Coordinates of C-alpha atoms in Angstrom, one line a residue:
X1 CA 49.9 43.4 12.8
X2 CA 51.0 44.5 9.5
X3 CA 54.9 44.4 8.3
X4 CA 55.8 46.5 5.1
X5 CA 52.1 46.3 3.7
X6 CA 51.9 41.9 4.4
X7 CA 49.8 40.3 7.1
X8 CA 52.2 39.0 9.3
X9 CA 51.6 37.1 13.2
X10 CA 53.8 35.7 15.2
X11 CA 54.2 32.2 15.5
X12 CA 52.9 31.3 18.6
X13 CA 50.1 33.2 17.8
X14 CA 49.4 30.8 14.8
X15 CA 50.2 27.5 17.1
X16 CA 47.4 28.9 19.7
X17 CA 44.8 29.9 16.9
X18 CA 45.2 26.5 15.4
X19 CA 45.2 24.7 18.9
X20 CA 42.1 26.2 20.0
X21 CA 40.4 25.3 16.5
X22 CA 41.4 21.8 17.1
X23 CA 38.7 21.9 20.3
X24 CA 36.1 23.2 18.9
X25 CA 36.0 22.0 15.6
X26 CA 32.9 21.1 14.7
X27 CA 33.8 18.9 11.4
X28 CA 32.6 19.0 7.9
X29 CA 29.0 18.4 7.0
X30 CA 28.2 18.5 11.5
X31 CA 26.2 20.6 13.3
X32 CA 28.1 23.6 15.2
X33 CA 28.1 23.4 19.1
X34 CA 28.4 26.8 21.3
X35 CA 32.2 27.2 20.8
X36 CA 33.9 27.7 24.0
X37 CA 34.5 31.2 25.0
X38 CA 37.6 32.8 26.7
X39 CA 37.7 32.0 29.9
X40 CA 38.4 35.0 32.1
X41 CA 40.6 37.2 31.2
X42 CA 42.1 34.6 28.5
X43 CA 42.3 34.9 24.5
X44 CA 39.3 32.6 23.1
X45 CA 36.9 32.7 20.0
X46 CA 34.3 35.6 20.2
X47 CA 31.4 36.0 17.4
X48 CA 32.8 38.7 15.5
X49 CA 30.4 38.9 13.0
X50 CA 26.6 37.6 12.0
X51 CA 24.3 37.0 9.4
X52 CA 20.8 35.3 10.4
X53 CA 20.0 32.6 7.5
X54 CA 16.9 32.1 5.7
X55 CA 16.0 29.7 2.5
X56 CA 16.2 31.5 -0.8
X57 CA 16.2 30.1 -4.6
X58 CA 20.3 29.7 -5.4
X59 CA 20.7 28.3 -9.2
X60 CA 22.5 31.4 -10.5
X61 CA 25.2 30.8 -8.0
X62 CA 26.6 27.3 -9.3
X63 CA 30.1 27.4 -10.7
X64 CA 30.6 30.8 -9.7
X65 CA 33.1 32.8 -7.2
X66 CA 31.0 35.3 -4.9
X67 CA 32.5 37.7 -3.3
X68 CA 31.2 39.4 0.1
X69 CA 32.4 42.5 2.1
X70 CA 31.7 41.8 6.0
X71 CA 32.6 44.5 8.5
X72 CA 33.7 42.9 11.9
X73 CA 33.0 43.8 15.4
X74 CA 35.3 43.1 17.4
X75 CA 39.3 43.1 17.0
X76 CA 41.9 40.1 17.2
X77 CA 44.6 37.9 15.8
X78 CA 43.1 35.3 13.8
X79 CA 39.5 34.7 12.3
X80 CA 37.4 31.5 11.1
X81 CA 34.3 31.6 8.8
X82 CA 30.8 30.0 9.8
X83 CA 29.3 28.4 6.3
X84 CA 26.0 27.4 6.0
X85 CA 23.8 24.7 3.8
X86 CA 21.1 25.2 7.1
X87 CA 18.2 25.6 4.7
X88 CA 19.8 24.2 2.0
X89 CA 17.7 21.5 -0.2
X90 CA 20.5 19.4 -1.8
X91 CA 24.3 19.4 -0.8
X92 CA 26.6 22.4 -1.0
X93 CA 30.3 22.0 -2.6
X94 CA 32.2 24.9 -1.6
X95 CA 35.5 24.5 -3.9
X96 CA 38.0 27.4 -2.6
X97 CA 37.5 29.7 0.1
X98 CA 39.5 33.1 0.8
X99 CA 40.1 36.0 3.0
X100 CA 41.9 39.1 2.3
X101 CA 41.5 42.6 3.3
X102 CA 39.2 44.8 1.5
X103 CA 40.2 47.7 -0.7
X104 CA 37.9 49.7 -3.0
X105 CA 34.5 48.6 -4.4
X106 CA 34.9 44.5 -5.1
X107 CA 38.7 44.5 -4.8
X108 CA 40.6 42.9 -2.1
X109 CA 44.5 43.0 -1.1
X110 CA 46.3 39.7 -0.6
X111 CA 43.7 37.0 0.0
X112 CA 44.6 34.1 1.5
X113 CA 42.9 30.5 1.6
X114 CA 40.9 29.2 3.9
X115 CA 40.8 25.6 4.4
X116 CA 38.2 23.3 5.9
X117 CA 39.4 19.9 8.4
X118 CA 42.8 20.8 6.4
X119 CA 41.2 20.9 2.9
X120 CA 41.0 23.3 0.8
X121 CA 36.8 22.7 -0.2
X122 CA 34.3 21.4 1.9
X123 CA 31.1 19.9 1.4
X124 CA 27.9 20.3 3.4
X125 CA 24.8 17.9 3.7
X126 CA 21.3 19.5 3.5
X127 CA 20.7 21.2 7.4
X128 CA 24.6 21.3 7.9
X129 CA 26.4 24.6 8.9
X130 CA 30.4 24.1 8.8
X131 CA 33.5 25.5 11.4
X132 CA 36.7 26.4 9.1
X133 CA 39.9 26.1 10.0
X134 CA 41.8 28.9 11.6
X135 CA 42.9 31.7 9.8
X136 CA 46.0 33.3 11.4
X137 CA 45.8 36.9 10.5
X138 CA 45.2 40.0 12.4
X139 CA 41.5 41.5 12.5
X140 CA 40.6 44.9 13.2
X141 CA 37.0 46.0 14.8
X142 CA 35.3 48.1 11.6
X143 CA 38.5 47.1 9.4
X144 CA 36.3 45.5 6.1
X145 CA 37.3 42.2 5.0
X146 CA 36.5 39.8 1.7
X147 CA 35.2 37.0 1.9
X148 CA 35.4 34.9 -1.6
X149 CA 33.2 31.7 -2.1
X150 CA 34.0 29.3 -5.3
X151 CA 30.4 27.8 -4.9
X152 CA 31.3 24.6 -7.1
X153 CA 28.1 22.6 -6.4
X154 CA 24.5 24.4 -5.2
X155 CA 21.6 23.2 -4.7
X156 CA 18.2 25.0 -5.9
X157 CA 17.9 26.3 -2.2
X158 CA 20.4 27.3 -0.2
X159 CA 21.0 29.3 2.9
X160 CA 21.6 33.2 2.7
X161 CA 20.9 36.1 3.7
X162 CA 18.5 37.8 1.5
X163 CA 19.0 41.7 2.3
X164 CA 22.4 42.7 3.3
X165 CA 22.4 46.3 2.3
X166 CA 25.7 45.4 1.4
X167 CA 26.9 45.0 -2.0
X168 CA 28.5 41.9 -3.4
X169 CA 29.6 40.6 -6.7
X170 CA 29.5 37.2 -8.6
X171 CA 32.0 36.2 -11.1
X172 CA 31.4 34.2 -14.3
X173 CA 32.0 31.0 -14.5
X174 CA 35.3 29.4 -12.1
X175 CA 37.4 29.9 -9.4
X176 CA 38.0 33.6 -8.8
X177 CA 38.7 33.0 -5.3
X178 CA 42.2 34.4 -5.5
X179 CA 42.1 37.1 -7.3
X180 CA 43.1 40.7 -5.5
X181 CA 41.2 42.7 -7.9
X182 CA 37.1 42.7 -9.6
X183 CA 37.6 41.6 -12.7
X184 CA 35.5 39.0 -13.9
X185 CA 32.8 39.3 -11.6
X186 CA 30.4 41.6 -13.5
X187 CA 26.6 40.5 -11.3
X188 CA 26.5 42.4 -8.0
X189 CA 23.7 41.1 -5.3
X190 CA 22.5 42.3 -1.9
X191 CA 22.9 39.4 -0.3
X192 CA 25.3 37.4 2.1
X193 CA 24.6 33.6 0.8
X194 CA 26.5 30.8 2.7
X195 CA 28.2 32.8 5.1
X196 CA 26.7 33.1 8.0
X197 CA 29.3 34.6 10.5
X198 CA 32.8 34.6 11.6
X199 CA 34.4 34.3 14.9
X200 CA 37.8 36.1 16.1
X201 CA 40.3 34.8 18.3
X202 CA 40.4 38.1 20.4
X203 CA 42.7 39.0 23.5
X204 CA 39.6 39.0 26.2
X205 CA 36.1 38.4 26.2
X206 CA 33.5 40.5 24.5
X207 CA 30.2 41.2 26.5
X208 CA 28.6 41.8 23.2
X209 CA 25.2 43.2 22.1
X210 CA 23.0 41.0 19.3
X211 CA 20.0 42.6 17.7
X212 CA 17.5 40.3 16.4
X213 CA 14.1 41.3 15.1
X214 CA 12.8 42.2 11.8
X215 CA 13.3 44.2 8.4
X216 CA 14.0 47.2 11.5
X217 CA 17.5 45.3 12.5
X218 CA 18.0 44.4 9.2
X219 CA 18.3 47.8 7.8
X220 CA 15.5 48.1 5.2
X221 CA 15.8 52.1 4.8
X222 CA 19.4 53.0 5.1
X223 CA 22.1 53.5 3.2
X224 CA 23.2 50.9 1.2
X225 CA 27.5 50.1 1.5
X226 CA 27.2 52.8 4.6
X227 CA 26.8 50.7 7.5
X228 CA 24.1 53.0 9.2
X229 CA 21.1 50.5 10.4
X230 CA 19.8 50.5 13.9
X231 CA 22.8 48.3 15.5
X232 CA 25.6 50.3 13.1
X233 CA 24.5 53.1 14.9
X234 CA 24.1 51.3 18.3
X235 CA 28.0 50.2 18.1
X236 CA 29.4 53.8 16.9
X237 CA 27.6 55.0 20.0
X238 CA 28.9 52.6 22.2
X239 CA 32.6 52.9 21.0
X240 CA 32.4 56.9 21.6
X241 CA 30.8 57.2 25.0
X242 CA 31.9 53.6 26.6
X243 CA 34.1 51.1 25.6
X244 CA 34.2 49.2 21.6
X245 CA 31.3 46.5 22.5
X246 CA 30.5 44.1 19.4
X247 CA 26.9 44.7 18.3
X248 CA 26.0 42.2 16.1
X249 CA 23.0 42.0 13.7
X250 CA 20.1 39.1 13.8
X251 CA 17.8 40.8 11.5
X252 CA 15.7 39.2 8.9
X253 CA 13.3 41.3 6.7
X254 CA 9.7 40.1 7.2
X255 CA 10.7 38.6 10.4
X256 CA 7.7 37.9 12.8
X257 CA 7.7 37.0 16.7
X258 CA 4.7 34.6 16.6
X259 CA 4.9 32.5 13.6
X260 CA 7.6 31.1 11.3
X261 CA 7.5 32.2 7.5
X262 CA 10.7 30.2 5.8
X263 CA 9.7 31.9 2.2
X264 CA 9.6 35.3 3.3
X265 CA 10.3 36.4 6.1
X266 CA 12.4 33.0 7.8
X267 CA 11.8 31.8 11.2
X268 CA 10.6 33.5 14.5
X269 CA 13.2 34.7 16.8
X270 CA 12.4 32.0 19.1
X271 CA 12.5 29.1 16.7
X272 CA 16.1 30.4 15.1
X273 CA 17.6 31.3 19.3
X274 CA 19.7 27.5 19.0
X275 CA 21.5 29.0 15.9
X276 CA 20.5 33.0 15.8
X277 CA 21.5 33.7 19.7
X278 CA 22.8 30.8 21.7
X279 CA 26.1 29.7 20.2
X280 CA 27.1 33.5 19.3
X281 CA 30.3 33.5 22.0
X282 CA 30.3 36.7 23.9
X283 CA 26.8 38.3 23.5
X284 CA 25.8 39.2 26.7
X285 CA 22.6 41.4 26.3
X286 CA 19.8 40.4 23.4
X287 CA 17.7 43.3 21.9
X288 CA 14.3 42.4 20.4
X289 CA 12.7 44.5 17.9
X290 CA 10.0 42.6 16.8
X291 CA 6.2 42.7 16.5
X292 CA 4.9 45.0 13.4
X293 CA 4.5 42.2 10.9
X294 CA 2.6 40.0 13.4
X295 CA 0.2 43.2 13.7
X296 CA -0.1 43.8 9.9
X297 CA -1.1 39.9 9.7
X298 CA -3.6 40.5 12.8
X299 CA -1.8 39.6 15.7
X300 CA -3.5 40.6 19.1
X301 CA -2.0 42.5 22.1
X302 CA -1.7 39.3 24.6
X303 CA -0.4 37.3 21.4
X304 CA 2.6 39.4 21.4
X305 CA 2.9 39.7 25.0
X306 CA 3.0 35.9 25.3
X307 CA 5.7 36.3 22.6
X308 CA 7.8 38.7 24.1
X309 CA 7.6 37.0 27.5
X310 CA 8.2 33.8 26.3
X311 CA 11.5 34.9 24.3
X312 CA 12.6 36.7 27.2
X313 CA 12.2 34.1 29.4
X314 CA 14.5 31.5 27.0
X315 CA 17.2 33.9 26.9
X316 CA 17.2 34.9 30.9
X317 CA 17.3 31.1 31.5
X318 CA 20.3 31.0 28.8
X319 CA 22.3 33.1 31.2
X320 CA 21.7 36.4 29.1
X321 CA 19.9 39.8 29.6
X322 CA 17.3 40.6 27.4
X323 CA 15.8 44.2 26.4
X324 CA 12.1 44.6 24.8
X325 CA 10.9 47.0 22.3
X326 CA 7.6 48.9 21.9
X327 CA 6.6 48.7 18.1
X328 CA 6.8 51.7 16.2
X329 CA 4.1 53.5 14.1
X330 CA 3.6 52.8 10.7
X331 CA 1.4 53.9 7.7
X332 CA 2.4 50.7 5.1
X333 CA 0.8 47.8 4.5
X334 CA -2.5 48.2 6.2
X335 CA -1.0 49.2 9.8
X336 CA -2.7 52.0 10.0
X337 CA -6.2 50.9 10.0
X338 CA -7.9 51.2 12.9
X339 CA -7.5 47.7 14.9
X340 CA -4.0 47.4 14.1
X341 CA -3.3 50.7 15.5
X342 CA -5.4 50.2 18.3
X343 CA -3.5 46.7 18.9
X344 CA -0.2 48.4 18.6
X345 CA -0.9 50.7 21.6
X346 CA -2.2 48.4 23.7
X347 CA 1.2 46.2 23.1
X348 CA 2.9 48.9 23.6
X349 CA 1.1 50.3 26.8
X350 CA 1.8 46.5 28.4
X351 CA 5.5 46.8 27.0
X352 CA 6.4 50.0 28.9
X353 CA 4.4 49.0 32.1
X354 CA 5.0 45.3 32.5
X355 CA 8.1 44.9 29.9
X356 CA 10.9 45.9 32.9
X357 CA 9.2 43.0 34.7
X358 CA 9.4 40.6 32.0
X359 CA 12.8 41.3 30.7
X360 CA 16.1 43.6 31.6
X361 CA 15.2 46.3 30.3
X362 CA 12.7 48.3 27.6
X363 CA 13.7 50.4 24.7
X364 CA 10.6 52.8 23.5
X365 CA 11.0 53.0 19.7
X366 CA 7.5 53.9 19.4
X367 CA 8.0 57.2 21.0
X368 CA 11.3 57.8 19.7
X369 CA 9.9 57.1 16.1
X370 CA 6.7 58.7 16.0
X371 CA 5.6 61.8 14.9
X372 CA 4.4 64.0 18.0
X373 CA 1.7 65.8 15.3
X374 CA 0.3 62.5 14.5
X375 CA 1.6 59.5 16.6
X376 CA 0.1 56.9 14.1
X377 CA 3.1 57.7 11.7
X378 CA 6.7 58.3 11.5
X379 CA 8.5 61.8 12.3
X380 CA 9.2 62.9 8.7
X381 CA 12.6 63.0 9.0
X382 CA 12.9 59.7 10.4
X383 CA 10.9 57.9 7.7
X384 CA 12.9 56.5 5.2
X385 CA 9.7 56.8 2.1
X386 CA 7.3 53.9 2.4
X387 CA 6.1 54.8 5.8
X388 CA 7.4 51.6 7.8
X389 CA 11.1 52.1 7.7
X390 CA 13.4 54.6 9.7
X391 CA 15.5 56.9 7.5
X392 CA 19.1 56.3 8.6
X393 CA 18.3 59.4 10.8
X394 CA 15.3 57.5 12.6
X395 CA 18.1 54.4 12.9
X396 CA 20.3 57.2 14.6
X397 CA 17.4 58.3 16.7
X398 CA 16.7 54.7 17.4
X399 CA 20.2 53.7 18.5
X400 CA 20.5 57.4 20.9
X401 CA 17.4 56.5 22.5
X402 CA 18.7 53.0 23.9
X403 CA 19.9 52.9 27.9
X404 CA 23.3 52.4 27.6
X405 CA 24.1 52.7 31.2
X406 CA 22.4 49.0 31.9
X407 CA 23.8 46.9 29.0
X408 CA 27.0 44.6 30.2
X409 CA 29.1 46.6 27.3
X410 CA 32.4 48.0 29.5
X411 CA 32.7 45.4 32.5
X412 CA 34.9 43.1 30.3
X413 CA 37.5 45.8 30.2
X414 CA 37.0 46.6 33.3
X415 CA 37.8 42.8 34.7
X416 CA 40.9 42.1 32.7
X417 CA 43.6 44.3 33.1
X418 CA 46.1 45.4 30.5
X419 CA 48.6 42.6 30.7
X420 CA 45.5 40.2 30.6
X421 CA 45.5 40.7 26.7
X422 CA 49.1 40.6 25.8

């Protein structure tokens, strides 16, 4: 809670926020392990936010503060940050890390450090993602936060997430990492480097959603700052007609199913599921919206479907349920030549017919997308300009036409009873 304008918890909220860290600590410079969940109705670390990671060029970043705005999911009384030097090519000093809550444009109010194995920087080895320490202060689900990043040592590749639709801003040279206000940091980006999620201690579990798939999950086509891509508009829906389920976004722009592309568009869904999907604590149900770069690069029908099967088996043996997506029209790039079109509908044929077999569930994007007049391209009003992308009306669209009635979503509620959560 919040006590004349300060971020205040109780104390034996801090001891068991600090406790449970000391389980699951992962330890500077080590790989993360799936951190352990709540068990029943029990407070535990959720995934509370996510940012899939891809290698990008990082020189203008060294000696710098960056500072982030990260919308959480889910609600609860203490946070910790997931930092990444994954793709990184040389190690990563992060000098000063804080959190504070986030007020107009780059500003902040009160941000507090975050410390690492008790220190106040942290370093990370090339491949190495990093657990900080605990954070005792309340979150709230779609309350923004700041995330500030002295980056004191980077290498000429690092880890990030290329296209955030989100605006953040980078300081000049120093530490900036505790200042409330934007002064100083005069270059803004649209990118979330280094940070690659954060985990909340929450009062009961989550039964999440995660989105992974292309430039379509990413958000290419909406609004920038407005927080209306496909799963923005799948968690609004959920919190008015069910229950406040985390959706939480896997997306990388050029993303495809059948082949990894680590300059542009990162690795497959299947290659990234050990970092992307497995150790994400309360995701229940995986959508995959995948598929129309691997056609624009000639990708057959039974490619994909060996694809789609293939990542729908890992995550049904991972204990999760899984939901396809047909592949929606497009007129960019070359998709809407004649074999790629013709490819497209065959995929999509076997993904209505046979995807409810292979998976949980199937989500028809292609029908919800397309323009009845001419089914080869997008409803005008749902194409965002280049032909490829939804407007954030088609994202809309997208996220009304999703079953709701079958994902996991309300059930966690419906187990734990009040008390359960304090």
């Amino acid at each position: 809670m919040r006590r004349d304008g300060r971020w205040h918890l109780p104390a034996a909220l801090a001891v068991l926020a600090l406790l449970v860290a000391g389980l699951t600590f992962a330890g500077c410079g080590g790989v993360l392990p799936a951190a352990a969940g709540a068990a029943g109705c029990d407070p535990g670390w959720v995934a509370g936010w996510h940012a899939a990671q891809q290698a990008v060029p990082g020189d203008q970043l060294a000696g710098r503060t960056l500072r982030m705005v990260v919308r959480p999911q889910t609600s609860g009384d203490g946070l910790r940050l997931r930092l990444s030097n994954r793709h990184g090519d040389g190690p990563l000093h992060v000098g000063a890390v804080t959190v504070g809550r986030a007020g107009d444009g780059a500003g902040t109010t009160g941000p507090r450090p975050v410390s690492t194995a008790g220190r106040p920087d942290v370093r990370l080895e090339p491949g190495a993602d990093v657990l900080t320490d605990p954070l005792p202060v309340p979150v709230g689900r779609d309350v923004p936060l700041t995330v500030s990043l002295y980056l004191a040592e980077v290498p000429a590749t690092i880890s990030s997430h290329p296209v955030a639709m989100r605006t953040a801003w980078l300081s000049g040279p120093g530490d900036r990492s505790g200042q409330p206000q934007p002064d100083g940091f005069g270059i803004t980006l649209q990118s979330w480097p280094v940070l690659a999620g954060i985990d909340v201690l929450a009062p009961r579990p989550a039964d999440g959603v995660l989105v992974i798939g292309d430039s379509l999950v990413d958000g290419v086509g909406s609004t920038p700052d407005a927080d209306d891509r496909f799963p923005d508009r799948l968690a609004a829906r959920l919190a008015s007609e069910r229950t406040a389920t985390p959706v939480l976004n896997a997306g990388l722009s050029r993303n495809r199913l059948l082949q990894d592309d680590p300059p542009a568009g990162g690795d497959a869904p299947g290659t990234r599921f050990d970092v992307d999907v497995a150790p994400l604590v309360g995701i229940r149900d995986v959508i995959l919206l995948i598929g129309t770069n691997d056609l624009a690069a000639g990708a057959g029908a039974d490619e994909l479907a060996a694809g789609l099967r293939a990542f729908a088996d890992r995550g049904r043996e991972a204990g999760l349920r899984v939901f396809l997506t047909t592949i929606p029209p497009s007129t960019s790039g070359g998709r809407d030549a004649a074999p790629v079109v013709a490819a497209r509908d065959r995929i999509n044929e076997r993904i209505r017919t046979e995807g409810p077999h292979w998976a949980d569930g199937v989500i028809d994007a292609a029908a919800t997308l397309a323009d009845p007049g001419d089914p080869t391209r997008l409803r005008p009003e749902y194409d965002s300009g280049d032909g490829l992308h939804p407007s954030p009306a088609g994202y809309r669209a997208l996220a009304a036409a999703v079953p709701v009635g079958v994902l996991s979503g309300a059930p966690a509620g419906d187990r734990c009873p009040a008390s359960a959560s304090g």
